[in-house]
Coordinates of C-alpha atoms in Angstrom, one line a residue:
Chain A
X264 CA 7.0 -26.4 20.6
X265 CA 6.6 -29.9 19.9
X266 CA 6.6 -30.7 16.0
X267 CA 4.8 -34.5 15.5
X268 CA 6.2 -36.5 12.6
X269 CA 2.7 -36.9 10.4
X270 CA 2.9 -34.8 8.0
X271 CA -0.6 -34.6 7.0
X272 CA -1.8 -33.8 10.5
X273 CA -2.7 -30.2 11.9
X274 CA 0.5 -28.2 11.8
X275 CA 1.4 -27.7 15.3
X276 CA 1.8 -24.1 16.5
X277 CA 4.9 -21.9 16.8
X278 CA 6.0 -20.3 19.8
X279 CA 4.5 -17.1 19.2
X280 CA 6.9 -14.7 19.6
X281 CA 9.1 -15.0 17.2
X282 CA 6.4 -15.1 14.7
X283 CA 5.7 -11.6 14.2
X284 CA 7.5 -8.3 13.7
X285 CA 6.8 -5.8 16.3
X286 CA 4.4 -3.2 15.0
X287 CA 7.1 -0.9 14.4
X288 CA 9.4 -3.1 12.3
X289 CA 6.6 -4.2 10.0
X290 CA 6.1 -1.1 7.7
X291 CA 10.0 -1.6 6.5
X292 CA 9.6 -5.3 5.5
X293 CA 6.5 -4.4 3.6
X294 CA 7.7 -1.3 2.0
X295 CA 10.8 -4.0 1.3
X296 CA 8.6 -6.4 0.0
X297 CA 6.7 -4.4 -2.2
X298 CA 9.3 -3.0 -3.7
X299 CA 10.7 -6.4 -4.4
X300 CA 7.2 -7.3 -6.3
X301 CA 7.7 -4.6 -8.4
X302 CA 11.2 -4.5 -9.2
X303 CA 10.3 -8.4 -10.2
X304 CA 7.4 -7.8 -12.3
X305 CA 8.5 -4.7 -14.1
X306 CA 11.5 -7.4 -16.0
X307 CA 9.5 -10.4 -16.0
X308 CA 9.1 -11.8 -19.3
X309 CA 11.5 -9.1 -20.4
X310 CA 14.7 -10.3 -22.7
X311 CA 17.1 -7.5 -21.2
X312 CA 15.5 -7.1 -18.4
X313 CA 17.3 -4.8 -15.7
X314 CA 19.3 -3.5 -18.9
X315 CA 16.6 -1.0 -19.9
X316 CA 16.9 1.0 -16.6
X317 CA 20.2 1.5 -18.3
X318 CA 19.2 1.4 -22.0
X319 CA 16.3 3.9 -21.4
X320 CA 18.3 6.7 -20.6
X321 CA 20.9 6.5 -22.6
X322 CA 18.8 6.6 -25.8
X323 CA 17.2 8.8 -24.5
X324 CA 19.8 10.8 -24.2
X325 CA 21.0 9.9 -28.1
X326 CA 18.3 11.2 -29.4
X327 CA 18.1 15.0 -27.4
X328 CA 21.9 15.4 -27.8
X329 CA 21.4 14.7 -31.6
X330 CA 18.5 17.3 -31.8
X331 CA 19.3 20.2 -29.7
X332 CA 23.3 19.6 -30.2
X333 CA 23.3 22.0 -33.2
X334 CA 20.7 24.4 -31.5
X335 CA 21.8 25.2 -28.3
X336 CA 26.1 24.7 -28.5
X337 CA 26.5 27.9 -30.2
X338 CA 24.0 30.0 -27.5
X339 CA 26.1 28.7 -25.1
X340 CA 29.4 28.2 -23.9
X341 CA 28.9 27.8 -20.0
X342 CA 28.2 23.8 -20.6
X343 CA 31.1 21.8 -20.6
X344 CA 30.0 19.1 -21.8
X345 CA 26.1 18.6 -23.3
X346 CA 25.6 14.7 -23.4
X347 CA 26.5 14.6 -19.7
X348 CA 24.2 17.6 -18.8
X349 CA 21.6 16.2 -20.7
X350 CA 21.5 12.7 -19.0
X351 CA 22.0 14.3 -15.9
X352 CA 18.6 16.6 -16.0
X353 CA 16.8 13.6 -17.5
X354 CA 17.0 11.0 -15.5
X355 CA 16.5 13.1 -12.0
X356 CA 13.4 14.8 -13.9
X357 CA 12.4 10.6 -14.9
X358 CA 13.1 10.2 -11.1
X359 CA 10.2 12.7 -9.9
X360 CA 8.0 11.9 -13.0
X361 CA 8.5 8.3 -12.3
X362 CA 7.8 8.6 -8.8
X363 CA 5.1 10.4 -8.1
X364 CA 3.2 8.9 -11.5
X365 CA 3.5 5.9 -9.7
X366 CA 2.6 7.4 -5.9
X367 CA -0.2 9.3 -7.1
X368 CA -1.9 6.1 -8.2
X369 CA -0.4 3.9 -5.4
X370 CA -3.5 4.0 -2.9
X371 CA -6.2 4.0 -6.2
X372 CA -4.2 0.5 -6.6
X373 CA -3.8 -0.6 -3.6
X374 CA -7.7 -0.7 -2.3
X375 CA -8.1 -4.2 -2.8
X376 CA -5.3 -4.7 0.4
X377 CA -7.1 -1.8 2.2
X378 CA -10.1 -2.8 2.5
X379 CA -8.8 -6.1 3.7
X380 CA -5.5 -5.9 5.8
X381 CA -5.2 -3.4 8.2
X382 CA -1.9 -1.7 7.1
X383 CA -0.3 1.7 7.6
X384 CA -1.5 3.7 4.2
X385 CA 1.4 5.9 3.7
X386 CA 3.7 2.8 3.4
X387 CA 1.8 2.4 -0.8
X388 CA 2.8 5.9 -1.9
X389 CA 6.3 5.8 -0.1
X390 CA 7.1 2.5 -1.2
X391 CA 6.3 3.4 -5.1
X392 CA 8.9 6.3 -4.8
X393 CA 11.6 4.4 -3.2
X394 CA 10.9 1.8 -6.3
X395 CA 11.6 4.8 -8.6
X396 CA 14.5 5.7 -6.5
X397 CA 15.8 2.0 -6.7
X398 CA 15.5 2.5 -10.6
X399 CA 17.5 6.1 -10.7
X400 CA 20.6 4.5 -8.7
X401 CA 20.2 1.7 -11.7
X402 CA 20.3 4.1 -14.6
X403 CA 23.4 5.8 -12.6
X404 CA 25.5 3.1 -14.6
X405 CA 24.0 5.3 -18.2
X406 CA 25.3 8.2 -16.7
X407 CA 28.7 6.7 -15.6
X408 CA 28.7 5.2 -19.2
X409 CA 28.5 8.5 -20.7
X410 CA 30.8 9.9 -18.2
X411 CA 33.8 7.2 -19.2
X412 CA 33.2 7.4 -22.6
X413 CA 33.4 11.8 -22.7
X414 CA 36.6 10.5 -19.9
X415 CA 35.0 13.4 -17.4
X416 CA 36.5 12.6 -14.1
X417 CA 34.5 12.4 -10.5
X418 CA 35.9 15.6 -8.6
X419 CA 35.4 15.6 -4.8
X420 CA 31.9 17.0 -4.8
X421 CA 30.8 14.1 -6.0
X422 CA 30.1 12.9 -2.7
X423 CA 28.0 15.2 -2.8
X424 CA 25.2 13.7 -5.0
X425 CA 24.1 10.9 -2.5
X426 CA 22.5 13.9 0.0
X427 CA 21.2 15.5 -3.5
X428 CA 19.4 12.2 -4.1
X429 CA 18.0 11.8 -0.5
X430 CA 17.2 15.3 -0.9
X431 CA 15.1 14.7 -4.2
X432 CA 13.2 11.2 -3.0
X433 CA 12.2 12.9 0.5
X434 CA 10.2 15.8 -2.0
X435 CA 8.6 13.0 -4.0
X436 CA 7.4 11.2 -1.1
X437 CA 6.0 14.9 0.1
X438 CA 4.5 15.0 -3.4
X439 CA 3.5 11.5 -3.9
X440 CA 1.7 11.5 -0.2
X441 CA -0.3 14.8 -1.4
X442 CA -1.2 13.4 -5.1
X443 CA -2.2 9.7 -3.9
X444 CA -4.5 11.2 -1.3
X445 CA -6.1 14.1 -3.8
X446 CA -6.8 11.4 -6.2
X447 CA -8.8 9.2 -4.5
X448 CA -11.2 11.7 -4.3
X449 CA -11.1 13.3 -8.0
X450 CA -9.7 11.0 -10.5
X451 CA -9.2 14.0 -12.5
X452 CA -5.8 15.1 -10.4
X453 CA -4.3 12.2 -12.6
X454 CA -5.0 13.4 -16.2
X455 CA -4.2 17.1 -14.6
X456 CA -1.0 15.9 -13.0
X457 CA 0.1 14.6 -16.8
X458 CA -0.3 18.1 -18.2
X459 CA 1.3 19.8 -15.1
X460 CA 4.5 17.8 -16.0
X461 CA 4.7 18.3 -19.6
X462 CA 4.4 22.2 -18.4
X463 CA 6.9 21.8 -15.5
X464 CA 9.2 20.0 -18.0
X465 CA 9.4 22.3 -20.4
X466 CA 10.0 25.1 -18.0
X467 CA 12.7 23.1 -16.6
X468 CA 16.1 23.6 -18.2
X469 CA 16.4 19.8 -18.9
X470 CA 17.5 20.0 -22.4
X471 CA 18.7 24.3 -22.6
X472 CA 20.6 26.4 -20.5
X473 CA 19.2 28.7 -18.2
X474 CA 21.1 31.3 -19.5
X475 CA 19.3 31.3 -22.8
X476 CA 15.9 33.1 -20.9
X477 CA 15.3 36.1 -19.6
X478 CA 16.5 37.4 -16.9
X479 CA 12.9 38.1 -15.4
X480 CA 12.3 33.9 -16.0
X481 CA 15.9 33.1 -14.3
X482 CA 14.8 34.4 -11.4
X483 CA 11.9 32.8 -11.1
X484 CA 13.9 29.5 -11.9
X485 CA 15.6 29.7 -8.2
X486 CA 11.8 28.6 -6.9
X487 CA 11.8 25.6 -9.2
X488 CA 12.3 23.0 -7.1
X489 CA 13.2 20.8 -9.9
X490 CA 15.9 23.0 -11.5
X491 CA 17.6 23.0 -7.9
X492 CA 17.8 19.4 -7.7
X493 CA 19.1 18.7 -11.0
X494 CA 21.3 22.0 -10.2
X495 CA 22.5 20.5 -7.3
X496 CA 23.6 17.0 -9.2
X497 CA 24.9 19.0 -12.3
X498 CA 27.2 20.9 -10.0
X499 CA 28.6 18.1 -8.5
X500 CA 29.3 15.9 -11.1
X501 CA 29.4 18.3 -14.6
X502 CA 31.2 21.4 -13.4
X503 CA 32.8 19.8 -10.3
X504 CA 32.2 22.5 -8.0
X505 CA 30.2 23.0 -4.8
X506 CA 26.2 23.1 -5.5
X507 CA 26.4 26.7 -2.9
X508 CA 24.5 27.7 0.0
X509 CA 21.5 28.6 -1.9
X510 CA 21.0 25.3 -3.7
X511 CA 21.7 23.7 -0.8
X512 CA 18.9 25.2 0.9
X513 CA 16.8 25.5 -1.5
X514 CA 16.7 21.9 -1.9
X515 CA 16.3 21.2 1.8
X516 CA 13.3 24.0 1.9
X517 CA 11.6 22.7 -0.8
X518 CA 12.2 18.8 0.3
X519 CA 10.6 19.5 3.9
X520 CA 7.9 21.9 3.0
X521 CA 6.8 19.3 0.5
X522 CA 6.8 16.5 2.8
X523 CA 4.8 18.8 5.5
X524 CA 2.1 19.5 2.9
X525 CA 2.0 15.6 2.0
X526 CA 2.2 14.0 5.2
X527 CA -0.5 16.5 6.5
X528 CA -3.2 16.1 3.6
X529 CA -2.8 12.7 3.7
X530 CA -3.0 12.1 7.5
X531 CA -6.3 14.2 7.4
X532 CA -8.0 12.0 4.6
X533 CA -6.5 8.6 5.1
X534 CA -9.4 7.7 7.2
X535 CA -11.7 8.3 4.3
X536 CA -9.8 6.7 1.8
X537 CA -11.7 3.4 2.0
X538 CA -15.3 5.1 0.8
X539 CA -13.7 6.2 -2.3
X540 CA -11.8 3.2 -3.4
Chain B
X77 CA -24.4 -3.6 29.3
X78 CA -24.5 -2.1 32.2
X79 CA -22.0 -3.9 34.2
X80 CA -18.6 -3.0 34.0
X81 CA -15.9 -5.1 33.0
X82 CA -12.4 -4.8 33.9
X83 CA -10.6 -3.9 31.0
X84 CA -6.8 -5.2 29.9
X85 CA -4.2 -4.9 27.5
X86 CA -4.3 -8.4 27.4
X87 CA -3.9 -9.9 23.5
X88 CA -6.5 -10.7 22.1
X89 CA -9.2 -8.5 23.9
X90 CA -11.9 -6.6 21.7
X91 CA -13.7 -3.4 23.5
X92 CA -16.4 -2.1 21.5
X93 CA -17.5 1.1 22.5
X94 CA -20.9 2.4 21.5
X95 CA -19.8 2.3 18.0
X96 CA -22.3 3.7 15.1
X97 CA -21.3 3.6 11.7
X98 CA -23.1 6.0 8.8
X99 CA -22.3 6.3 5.5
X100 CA -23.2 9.3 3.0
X101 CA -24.8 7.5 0.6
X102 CA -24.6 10.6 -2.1
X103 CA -27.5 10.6 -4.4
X104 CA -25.3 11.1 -7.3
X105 CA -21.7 9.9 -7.8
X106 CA -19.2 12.0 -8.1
X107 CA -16.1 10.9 -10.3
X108 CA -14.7 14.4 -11.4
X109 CA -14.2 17.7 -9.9
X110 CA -16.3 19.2 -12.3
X111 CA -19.1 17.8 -11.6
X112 CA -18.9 18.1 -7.7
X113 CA -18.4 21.5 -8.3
X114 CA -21.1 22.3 -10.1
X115 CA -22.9 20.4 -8.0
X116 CA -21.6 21.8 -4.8
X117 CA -22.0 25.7 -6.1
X118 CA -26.0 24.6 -6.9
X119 CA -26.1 23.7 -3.3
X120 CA -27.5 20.0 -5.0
X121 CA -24.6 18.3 -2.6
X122 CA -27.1 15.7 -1.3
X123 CA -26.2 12.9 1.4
X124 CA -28.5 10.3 2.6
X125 CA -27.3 8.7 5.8
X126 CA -27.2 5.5 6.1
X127 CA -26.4 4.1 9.4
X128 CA -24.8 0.7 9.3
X129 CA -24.0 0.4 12.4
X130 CA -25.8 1.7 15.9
X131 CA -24.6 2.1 19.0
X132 CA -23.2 -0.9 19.3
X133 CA -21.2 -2.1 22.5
X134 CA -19.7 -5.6 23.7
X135 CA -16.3 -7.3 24.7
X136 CA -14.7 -10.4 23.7
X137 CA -11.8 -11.8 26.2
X138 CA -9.3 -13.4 25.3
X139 CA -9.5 -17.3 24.1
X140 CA -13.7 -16.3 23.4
X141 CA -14.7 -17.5 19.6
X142 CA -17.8 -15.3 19.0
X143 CA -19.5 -15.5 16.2
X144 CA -21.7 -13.2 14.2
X145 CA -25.2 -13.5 12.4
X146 CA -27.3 -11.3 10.5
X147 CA -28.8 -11.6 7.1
X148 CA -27.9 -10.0 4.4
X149 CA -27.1 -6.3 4.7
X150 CA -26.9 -6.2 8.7
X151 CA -23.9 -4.4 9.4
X152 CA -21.7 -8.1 10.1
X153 CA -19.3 -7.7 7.9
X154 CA -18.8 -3.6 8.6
X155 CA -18.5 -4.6 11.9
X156 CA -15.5 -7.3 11.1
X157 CA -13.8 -4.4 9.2
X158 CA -14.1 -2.1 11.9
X159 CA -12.2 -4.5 14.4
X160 CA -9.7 -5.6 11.7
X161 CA -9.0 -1.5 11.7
X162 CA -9.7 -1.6 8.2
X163 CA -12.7 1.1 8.7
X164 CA -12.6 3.6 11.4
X165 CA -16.5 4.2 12.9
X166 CA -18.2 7.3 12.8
X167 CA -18.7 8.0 16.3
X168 CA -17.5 5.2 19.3
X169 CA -14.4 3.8 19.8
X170 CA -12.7 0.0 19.3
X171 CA -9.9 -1.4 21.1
X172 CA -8.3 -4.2 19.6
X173 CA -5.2 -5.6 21.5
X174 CA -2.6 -8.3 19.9
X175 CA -2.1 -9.1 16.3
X176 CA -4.6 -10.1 14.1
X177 CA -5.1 -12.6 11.3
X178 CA -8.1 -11.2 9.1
X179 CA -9.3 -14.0 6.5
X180 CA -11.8 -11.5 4.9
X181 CA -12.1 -12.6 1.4
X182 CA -9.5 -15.5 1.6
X183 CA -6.8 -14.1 -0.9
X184 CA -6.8 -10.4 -0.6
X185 CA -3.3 -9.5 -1.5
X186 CA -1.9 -11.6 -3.6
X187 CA -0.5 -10.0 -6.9
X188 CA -1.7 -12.6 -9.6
X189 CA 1.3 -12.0 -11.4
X190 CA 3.5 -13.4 -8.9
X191 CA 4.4 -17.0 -8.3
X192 CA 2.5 -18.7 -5.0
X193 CA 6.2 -18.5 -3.3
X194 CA 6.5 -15.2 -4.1
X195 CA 3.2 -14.3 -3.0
X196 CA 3.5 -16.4 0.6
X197 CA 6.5 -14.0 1.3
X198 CA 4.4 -10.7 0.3
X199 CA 1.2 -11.8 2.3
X200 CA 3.4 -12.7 5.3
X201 CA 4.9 -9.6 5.4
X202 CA 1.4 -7.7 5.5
X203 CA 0.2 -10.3 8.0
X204 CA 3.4 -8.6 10.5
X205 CA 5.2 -11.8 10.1
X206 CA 9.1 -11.7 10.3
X207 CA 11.2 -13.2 7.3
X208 CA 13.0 -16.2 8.9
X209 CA 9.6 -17.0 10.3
X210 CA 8.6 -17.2 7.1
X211 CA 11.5 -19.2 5.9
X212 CA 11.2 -21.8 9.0
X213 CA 7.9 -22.4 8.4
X214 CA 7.4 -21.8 4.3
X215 CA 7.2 -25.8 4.0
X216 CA 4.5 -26.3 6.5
X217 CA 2.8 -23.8 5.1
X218 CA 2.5 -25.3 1.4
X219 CA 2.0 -28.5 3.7
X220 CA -1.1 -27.8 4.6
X221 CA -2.4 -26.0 1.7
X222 CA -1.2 -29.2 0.0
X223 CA -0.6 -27.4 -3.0
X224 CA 3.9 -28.5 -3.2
X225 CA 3.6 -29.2 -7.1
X226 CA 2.4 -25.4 -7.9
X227 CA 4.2 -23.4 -6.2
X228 CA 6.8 -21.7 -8.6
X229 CA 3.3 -21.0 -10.9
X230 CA 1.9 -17.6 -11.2
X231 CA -0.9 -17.4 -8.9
X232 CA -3.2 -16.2 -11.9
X233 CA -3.0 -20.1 -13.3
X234 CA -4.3 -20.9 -9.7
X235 CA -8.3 -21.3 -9.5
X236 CA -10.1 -19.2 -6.4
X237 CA -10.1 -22.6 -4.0
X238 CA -6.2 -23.0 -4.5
X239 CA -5.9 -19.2 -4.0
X240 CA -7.9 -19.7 -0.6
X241 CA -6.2 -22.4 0.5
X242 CA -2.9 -20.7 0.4
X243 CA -4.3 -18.2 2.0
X244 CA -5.8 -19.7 5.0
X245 CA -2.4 -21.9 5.0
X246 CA -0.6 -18.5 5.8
X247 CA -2.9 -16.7 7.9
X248 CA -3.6 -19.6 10.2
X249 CA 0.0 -21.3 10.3
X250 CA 0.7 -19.7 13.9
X251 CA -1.5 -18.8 16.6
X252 CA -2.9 -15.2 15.7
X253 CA -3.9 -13.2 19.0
X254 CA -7.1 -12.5 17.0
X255 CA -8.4 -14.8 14.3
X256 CA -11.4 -13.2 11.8
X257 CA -13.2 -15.3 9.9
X258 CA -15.3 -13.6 7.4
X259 CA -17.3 -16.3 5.2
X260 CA -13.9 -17.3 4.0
X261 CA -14.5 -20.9 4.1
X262 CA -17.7 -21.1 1.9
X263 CA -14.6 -21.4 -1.1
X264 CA -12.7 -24.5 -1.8
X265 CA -13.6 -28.2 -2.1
X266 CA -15.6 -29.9 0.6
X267 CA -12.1 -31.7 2.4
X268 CA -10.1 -28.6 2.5
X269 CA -13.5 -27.0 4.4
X270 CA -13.3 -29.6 6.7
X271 CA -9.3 -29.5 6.9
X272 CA -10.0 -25.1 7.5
X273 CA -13.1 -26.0 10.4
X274 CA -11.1 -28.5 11.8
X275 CA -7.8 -26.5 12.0
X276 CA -10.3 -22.8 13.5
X277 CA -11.9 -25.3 16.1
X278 CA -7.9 -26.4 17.3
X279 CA -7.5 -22.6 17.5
X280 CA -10.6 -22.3 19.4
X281 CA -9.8 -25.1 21.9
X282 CA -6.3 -23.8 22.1
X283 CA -7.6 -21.0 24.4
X284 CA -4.9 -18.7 23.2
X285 CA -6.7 -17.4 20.1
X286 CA -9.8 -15.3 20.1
X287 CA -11.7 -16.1 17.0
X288 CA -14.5 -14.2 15.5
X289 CA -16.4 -15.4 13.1
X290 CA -19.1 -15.3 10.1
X291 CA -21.0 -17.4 8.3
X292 CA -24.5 -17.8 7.3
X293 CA -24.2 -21.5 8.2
X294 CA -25.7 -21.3 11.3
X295 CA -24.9 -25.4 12.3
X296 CA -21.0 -24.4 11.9
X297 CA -21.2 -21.9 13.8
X298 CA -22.5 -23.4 16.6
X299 CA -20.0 -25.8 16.2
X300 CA -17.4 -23.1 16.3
X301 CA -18.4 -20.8 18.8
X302 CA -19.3 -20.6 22.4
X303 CA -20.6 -17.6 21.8
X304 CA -23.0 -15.6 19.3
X305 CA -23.7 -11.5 18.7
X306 CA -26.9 -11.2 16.7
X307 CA -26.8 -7.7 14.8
X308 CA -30.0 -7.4 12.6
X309 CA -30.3 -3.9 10.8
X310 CA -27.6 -2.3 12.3
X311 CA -28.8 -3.1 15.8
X312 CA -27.6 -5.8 18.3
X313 CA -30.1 -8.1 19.1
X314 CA -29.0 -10.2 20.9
X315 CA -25.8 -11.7 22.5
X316 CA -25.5 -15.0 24.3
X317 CA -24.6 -18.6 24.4
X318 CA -24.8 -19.4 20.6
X319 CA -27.4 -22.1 20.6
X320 CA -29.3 -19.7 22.2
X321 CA -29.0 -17.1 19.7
X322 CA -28.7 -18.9 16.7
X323 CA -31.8 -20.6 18.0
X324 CA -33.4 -17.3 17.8
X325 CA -32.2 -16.0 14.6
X326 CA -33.8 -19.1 13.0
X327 CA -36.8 -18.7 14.1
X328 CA -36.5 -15.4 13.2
X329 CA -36.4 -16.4 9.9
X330 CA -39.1 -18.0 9.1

């Protein structure tokens, strides 16, 4: 490695191993680095910035607690406290729209670098839902907010809500993997996949109790996956008590089946991704 | 062909293996489902083949520069994007060994929102590089690109030669097992050109990069390369010493 003084001469060359990642190291500093880009760009030129990840939410959650306050508090007495059980189910439902909104279009957007750059595909979709991810933990500080000012304490099971999380973000990658790769073939699965979660959110008990449908419908509820995930949080942190056996596997079914069906779909079509783009 | 070579893992080795690449050319586009399915359920599904590529075969070693000429429409540029691993052929198989620098279409991502800083650490990353390699050698890089006054600038400000000069900054600041070179220098101003030629030929004489190249400037390419693969319609033609073949393309030509 010898480095010559002139500055405007031919840089000399590097010893080349330290230059490179090996291949296996590479996907994490992209996925790192993307996520980065993103995170930048989504406060650039933005007065409060990062303070809308926190903002969002919370009005969010103003306005719905305002609204449905007066409807649903005299159905039912099994919520302790509404605010918090609102801001819970929102921002893990903003979590999975978020995330797989973005995923689903991640390879559509990303065709400029795949036709160039050979890079491993699934590292577009999986790096749009850990940017969602990185945006949940951030409106975390809206729900501590609400949680000081209501002065609801953290009971042990709190711990808890990290696995819950991991649990959720591995079932939007599944998701994210399978949407991405169906809509480079039909651009229609994104105009369909809007509808789907207007449907899936109103059939989700974001905003009313479970208790308030019909028996026939709560069953059904157990195979929502979204209802267990935000079950799963809510009982940690609102009622302070152990999310249970069945939530717990529930979530962990619906997490790995998810990510199966993904990571299958999208290995068998990757290849073709490139004549659709 | 016939002969066989002994093969390595060596980086910076190509094998190219009988490759053919076809595309469906559909008759009709299909943007929605609806239409494909009322397509497919008429049976009017229709695909004309269109082979790109056939039965190609050859092997660069390592330290070769090859380069590549066709005219328009020959399958060159398929064929770079086959050994980047960009596009996977239809039938055949390509090894590529070591780590490769691709400068097809010099600027390929950038986000044009970014700032060029921003942007040398994002493109790195794709290229495999690690992040204190980056950091060591961020100066040399703008160095050469001579572009130190713009860096903290959005790269949408930056006009397509300063976008290609950043890019072949990055791309060529180390020694890349595999260098491709896809046209890429046919953008900036006539001294950067030079400064790019000049810096592919040190990587050429270096021995330690393989360089594979296009252009449809047939006097620069014999200048870079030792050695020339002549695929006309999909077919090889010919492959030899390049004033050879490049002698033969041009007469070709007329």
């Amino acid at each position: 490695m010898s480095q010559t003084a002139t500055a405007e001469a031919a840089p000399t060359t590097i010893s080349k191993s330290d230059a490179w990642y090996p291949t296996s190291q590479r996907d994490m500093y992209v996925v790192k680095q993307l996520v980065t880009k993103d995170f930048k760009l989504k406060y650039r030129r933005s007065v409060l910035g990062i303070a809308w990840s926190v903002l969002n939410p919370l009005l969010m959650m103003c306005v719905q607690a305002v609204v449905f306050t007066k409807l649903m508090s005299r159905h039912d007495q099994t919520i302790p406290n509404f605010p918090i059980y609102l801001i819970l189910g929102n921002t893990a439902w903003h979590l999975m729209s978020d995330a797989t909104n973005r995923g689903m279009e991640s390879i559509i957007h990303a065709q400029s670098l795949l036709k160039k750059v050979r890079i491993n595909r699934w590292v577009f979709p999986v790096q749009k839902v850990l940017f969602a991810v990185v945006n949940y933990v951030f409106s975390l500080a809206a729900v501590a907010l609400v949680m000081a000012i209501f002065r609801w304490t953290l009971g042990p099971w709190a711990l808890l809500v990290p696995l819950g999380i991991l649990y959720l973000t591995v079932f939007c990658i599944g998701l994210s993997l399978l949407l991405s790769s169906l809509a480079v073939f039909f651009r229609d699965v994104i105009h369909l996949w809007g509808v789907v979660l207007t449907a899936w959110m109103y059939l989700t008990p974001l905003f009313y109790s479970v208790t308030i449908l019909p028996d026939w419908m709560q069953s059904v509820m157990r195979f929502n996956p979204m209802y267990l995930y935000i079950t799963f949080i809510r009982r940690c942190l609102l009622w302070k008590m152990n999310p249970g056996l069945l939530v717990h596997g529930g979530c962990i079914a619906w997490a790995l089946v998810m990510l199966g069906i993904g990571y299958a779909v999208f290995r068998k079509t990757e290849d073709r991704f490139i004549l659709f783009i | 062909m016939g002969n066989e070579i002994i093969r390595t893992n060596e980086p910076g080795t190509i094998y190219v293996d009988d490759v053919t690449m076809t595309f469906n050319i559909a008759k009709e586009q299909f943007n929605s489902l609806k239409e494909y399915f009322i397509a497919m359920t008429r049976h009017e599904l229709k695909f004309k083949p269109f082979h790109a590529l056939k039965n190609i075969s050859f092997s660069v070693e390592k330290g070769e520069s090859v380069g590549l000429v066709g005219t328009n429409g020959s399958g060159k540029s398929t064929m770079l994007k086959i050994i980047a691993g960009v596009l996977s052929p239809s039938e055949g198989k390509v090894t590529v060994n070591g780590n490769i620098a691709p400068l097809i279409e010099l600027g390929a991502g950038f986000d044009r929102e970014l700032t060029a800083r921003e942007n040398i650490y994002l493109n790195g990353a794709l290229l495999g590089y690690r992040k204190e390699f980056i950091d060591e050698n961020f100066g040399r890089i703008v160095e050469f690109a001579e572009l130190q006054k713009f860096m903290d600038m959005p790269l949408k400000n930056y006009s397509s030669g300063m976008v290609a000069r950043i890019a072949f900054s990055i791309a060529t600041i180390t020694e890349p097992d595999l260098l491709i070179v896809d046209e890429a220098l046919s953008v900036g101003d006539k001294f950067f050109r030079e400064k790019c030629e000049a810096r592919i030929s040190e990587l050429v004489n270096s021995k330690n990069v393989t360089v594979l190249f296009v252009s449809h400037n047939v006097e620069q390419m014999k200048r870079v390369c030792e050695r020339c693969i002549w695929i006309e319609k999909g077919d090889m033609r010919m492959d030899g010493p390049s004033d050879v073949v490049a002698e033969a393309y041009s007469n070709m030509k007329r």
